[in-house]
Coordinates of C-alpha atoms in Angstrom, one line a residue:
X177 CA 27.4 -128.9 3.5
X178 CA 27.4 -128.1 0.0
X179 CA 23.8 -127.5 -1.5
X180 CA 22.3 -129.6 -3.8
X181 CA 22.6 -127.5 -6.9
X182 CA 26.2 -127.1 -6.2
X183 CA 26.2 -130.9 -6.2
X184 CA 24.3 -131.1 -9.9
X185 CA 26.4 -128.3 -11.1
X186 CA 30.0 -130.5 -10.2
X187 CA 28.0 -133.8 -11.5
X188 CA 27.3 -132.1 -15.6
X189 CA 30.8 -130.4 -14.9
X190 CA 32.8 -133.5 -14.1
X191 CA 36.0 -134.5 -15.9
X192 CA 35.8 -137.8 -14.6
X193 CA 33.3 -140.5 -13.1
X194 CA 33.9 -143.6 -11.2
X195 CA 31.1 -145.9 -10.8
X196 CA 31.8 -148.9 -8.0
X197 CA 30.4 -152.1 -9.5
X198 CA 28.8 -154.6 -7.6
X199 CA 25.1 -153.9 -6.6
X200 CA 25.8 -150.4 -8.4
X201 CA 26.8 -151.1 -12.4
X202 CA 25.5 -155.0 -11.8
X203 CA 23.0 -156.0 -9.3
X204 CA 24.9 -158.4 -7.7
X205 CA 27.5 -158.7 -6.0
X206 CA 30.3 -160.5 -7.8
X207 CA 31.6 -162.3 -5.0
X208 CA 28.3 -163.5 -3.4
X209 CA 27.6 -165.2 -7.2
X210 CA 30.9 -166.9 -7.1
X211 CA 30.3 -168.6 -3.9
X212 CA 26.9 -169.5 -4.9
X213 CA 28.6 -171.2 -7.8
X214 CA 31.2 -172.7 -5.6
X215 CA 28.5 -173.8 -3.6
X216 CA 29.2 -172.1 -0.2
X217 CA 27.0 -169.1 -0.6
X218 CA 25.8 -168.6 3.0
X219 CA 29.1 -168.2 4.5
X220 CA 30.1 -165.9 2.2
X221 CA 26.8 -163.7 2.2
X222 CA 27.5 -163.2 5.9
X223 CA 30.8 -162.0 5.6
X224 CA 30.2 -160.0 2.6
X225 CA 27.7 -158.0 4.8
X226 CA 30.1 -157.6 7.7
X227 CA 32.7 -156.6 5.0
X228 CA 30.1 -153.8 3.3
X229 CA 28.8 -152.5 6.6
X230 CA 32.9 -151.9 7.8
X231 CA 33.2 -154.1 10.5
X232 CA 35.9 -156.4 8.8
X233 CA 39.3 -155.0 7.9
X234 CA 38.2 -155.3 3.5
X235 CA 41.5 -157.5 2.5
X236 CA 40.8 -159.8 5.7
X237 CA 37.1 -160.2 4.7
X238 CA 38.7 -160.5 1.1
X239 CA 41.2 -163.5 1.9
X240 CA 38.6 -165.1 4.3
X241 CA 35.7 -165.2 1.7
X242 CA 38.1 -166.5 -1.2
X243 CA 39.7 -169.1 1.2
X244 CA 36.2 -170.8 1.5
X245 CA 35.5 -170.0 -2.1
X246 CA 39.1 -171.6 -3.5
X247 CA 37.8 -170.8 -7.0
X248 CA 39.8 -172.5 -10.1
X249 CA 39.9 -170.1 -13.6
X250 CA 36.8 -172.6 -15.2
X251 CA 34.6 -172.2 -12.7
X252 CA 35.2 -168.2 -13.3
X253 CA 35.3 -168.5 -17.1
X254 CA 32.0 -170.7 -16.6
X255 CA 29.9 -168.5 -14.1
X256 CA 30.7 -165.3 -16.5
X257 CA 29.5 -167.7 -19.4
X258 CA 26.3 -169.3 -18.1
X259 CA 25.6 -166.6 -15.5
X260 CA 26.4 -163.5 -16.8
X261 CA 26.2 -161.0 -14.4
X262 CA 22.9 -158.1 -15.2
X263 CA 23.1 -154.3 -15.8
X264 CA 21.7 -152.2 -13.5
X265 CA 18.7 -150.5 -15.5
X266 CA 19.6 -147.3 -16.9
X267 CA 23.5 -147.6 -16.5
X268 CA 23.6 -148.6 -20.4
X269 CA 22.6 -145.4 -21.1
X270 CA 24.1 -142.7 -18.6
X271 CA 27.6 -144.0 -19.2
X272 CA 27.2 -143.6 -22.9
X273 CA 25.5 -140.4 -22.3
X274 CA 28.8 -139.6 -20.3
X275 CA 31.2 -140.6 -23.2
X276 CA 29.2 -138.5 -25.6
X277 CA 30.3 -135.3 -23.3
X278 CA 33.9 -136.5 -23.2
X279 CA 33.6 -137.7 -19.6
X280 CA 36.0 -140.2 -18.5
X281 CA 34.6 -143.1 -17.0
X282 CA 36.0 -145.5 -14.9
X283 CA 34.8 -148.8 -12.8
X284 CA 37.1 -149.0 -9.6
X285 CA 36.0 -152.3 -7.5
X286 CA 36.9 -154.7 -4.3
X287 CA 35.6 -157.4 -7.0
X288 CA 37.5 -159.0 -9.6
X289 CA 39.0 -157.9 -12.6
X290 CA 38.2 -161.3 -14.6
X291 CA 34.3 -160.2 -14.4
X292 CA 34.5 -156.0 -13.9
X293 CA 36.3 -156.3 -17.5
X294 CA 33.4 -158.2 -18.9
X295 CA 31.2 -155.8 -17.6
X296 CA 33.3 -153.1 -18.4
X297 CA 33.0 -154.1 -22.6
X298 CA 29.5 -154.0 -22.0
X299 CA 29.6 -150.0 -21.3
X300 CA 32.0 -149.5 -24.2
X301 CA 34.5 -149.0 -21.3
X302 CA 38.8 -149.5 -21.9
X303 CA 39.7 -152.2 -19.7
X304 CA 42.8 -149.6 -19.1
X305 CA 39.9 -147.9 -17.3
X306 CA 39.1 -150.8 -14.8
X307 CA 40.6 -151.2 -11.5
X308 CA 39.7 -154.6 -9.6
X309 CA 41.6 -157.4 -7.8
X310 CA 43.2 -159.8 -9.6
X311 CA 42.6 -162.8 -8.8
X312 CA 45.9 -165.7 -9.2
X313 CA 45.7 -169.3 -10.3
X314 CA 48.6 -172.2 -10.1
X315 CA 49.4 -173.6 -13.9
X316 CA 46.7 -176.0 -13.5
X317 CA 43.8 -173.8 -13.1
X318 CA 43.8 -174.0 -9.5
X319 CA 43.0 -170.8 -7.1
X320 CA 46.2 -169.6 -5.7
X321 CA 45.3 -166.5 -4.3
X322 CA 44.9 -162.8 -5.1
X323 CA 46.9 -159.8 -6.1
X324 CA 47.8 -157.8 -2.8
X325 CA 49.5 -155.3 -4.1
X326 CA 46.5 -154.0 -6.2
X327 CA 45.2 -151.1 -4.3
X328 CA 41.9 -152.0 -4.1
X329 CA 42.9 -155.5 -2.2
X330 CA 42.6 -152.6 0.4
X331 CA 40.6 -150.8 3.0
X332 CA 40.4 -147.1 1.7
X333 CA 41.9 -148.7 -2.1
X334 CA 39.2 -146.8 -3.8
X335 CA 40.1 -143.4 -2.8
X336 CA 44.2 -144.6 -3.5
X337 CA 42.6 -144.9 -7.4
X338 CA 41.0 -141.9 -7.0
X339 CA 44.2 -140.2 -5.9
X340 CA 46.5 -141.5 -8.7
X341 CA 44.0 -140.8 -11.4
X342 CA 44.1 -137.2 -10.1
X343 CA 47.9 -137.2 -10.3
X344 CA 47.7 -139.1 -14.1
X345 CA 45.6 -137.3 -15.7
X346 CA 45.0 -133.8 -13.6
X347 CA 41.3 -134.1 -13.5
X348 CA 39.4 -131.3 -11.6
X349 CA 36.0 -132.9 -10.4
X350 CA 36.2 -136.0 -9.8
X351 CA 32.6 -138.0 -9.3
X352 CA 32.2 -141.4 -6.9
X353 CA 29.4 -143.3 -7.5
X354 CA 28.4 -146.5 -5.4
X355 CA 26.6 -148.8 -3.0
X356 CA 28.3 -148.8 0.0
X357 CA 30.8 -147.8 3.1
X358 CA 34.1 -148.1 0.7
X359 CA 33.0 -145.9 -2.0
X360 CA 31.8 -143.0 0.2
X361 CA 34.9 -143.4 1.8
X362 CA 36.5 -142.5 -1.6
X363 CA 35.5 -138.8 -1.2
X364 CA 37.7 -137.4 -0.7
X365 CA 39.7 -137.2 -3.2
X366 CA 36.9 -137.9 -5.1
X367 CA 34.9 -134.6 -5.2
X368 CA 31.3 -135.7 -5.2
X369 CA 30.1 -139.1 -3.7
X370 CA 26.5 -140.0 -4.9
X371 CA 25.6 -142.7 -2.9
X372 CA 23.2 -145.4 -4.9
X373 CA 20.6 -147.4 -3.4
X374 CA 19.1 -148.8 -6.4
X375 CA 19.9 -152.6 -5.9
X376 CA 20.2 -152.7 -2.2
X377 CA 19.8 -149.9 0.2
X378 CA 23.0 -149.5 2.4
X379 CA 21.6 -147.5 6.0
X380 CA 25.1 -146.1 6.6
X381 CA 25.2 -144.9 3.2
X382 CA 21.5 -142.9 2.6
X383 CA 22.0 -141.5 6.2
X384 CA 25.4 -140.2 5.4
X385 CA 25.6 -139.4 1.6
X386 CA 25.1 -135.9 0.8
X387 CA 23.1 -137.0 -2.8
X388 CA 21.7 -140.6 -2.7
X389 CA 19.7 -141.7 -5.7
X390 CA 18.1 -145.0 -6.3
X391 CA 17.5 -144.4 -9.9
X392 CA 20.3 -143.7 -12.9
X393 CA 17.7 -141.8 -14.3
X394 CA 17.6 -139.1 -12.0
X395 CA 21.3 -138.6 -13.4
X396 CA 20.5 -139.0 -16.9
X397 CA 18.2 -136.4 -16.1
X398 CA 20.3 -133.9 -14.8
X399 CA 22.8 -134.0 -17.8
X400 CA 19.8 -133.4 -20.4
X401 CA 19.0 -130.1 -18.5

């Protein structure tokens, strides 16, 4: 176990930070607001839990959920348009906080690229710094499937990122930040996992997580001290 100063001192000495999206940067969770959209939310809500708690393979939940879904490019340029998805409160201001010290920061989701990048401009953040899954339409708009060769169309596809941004860019500490089973999963590689619970408290997660914070503030604090 590594104590918990050790664990601040790695976080204000990081080179890099990942952040996982859904119910962690956002407070929702990306697919779930699709199918809700789409009309089919219960279904999908189900299976998203099963997915998040680890009982589902992540690309079969992935393929299931999008199979009921079948959602064309409007209906995803429209729910980013008339329901923009909401910051979680404080992120705003710890990623910029971040930038300011010449941190790197990244968003690395099982979600999709269409909406992490509009959340991603939000935060200021490169879109070269988003990994999602891509979702695939047919010339007329219609869904035609998703990107499986995108490494986070995987179980264990957030530590893969993890991995090859090590190898990229030779960063030292590496920081995971996130809601649920996949992102803890992430470390390692990643150096530190701070497991978040402040949009929906994941069991598995705050039993397991050696630093679990339900606040970005407590962060922000740390890298003012």
């Amino acid at each position: 176990m590594v104590s918990h100063s050790e664990l601040r001192k790695l976080f204000c000495s990081a080179d890099a930070v990942c952040f996982d999206v859904d119910s962690t940067v956002i407070r929702e969770e990306g697919i779930d607001e699709l199918a809700k959209f789409c009309g089919v939310e219960d279904a999908v809500s189900e299976m998203t839990r099963r997915a998040m708690g680890g009982s589902v393979p992540f690309k079969a939940a992935l393929t299931e959920r999008l199979a009921l879904i079948q959602p064309s490019r409007e209906q995803v340029q429209r729910l980013i348009a008339e329901h923009p998805p909401h910051l979680t409160p404080g992120i705003r201001e710890l990623v910029s906080r971040l930038q300011e010290r010449n941190v790197q920061v990244f968003l690395i989701s099982g979600g999709f690229r269409s909406i992490v990048e509009h959340v991603a401009s939000k935060l200021n953040i490169p879109s070269t710094n988003v990994f999602a899954n891509r979702l695939k339409f047919y010339f007329n708009g219609e869904y035609a499937g998703f990107d499986e060769m995108q490494p986070t169309a995987e179980s264990g596809g957030k530590g893969k990122v993890i991995k090859l941004l090590k190898e990229k860019f030779h960063f030292k500490k590496i920081i995971m930040i996130g809601d649920g089973a996949t992102d803890m999963e992430a470390c390692p590689p990643a150096d530190v996992f701070i497991g978040f619970g402040g949009n929906v408290i994941r069991q598995q997660v705050k039993d397991n997580a050696e630093w679990y914070i339900t606040d970005f503030v407590e962060l922000l604090g740390e890298l003012e001290e």
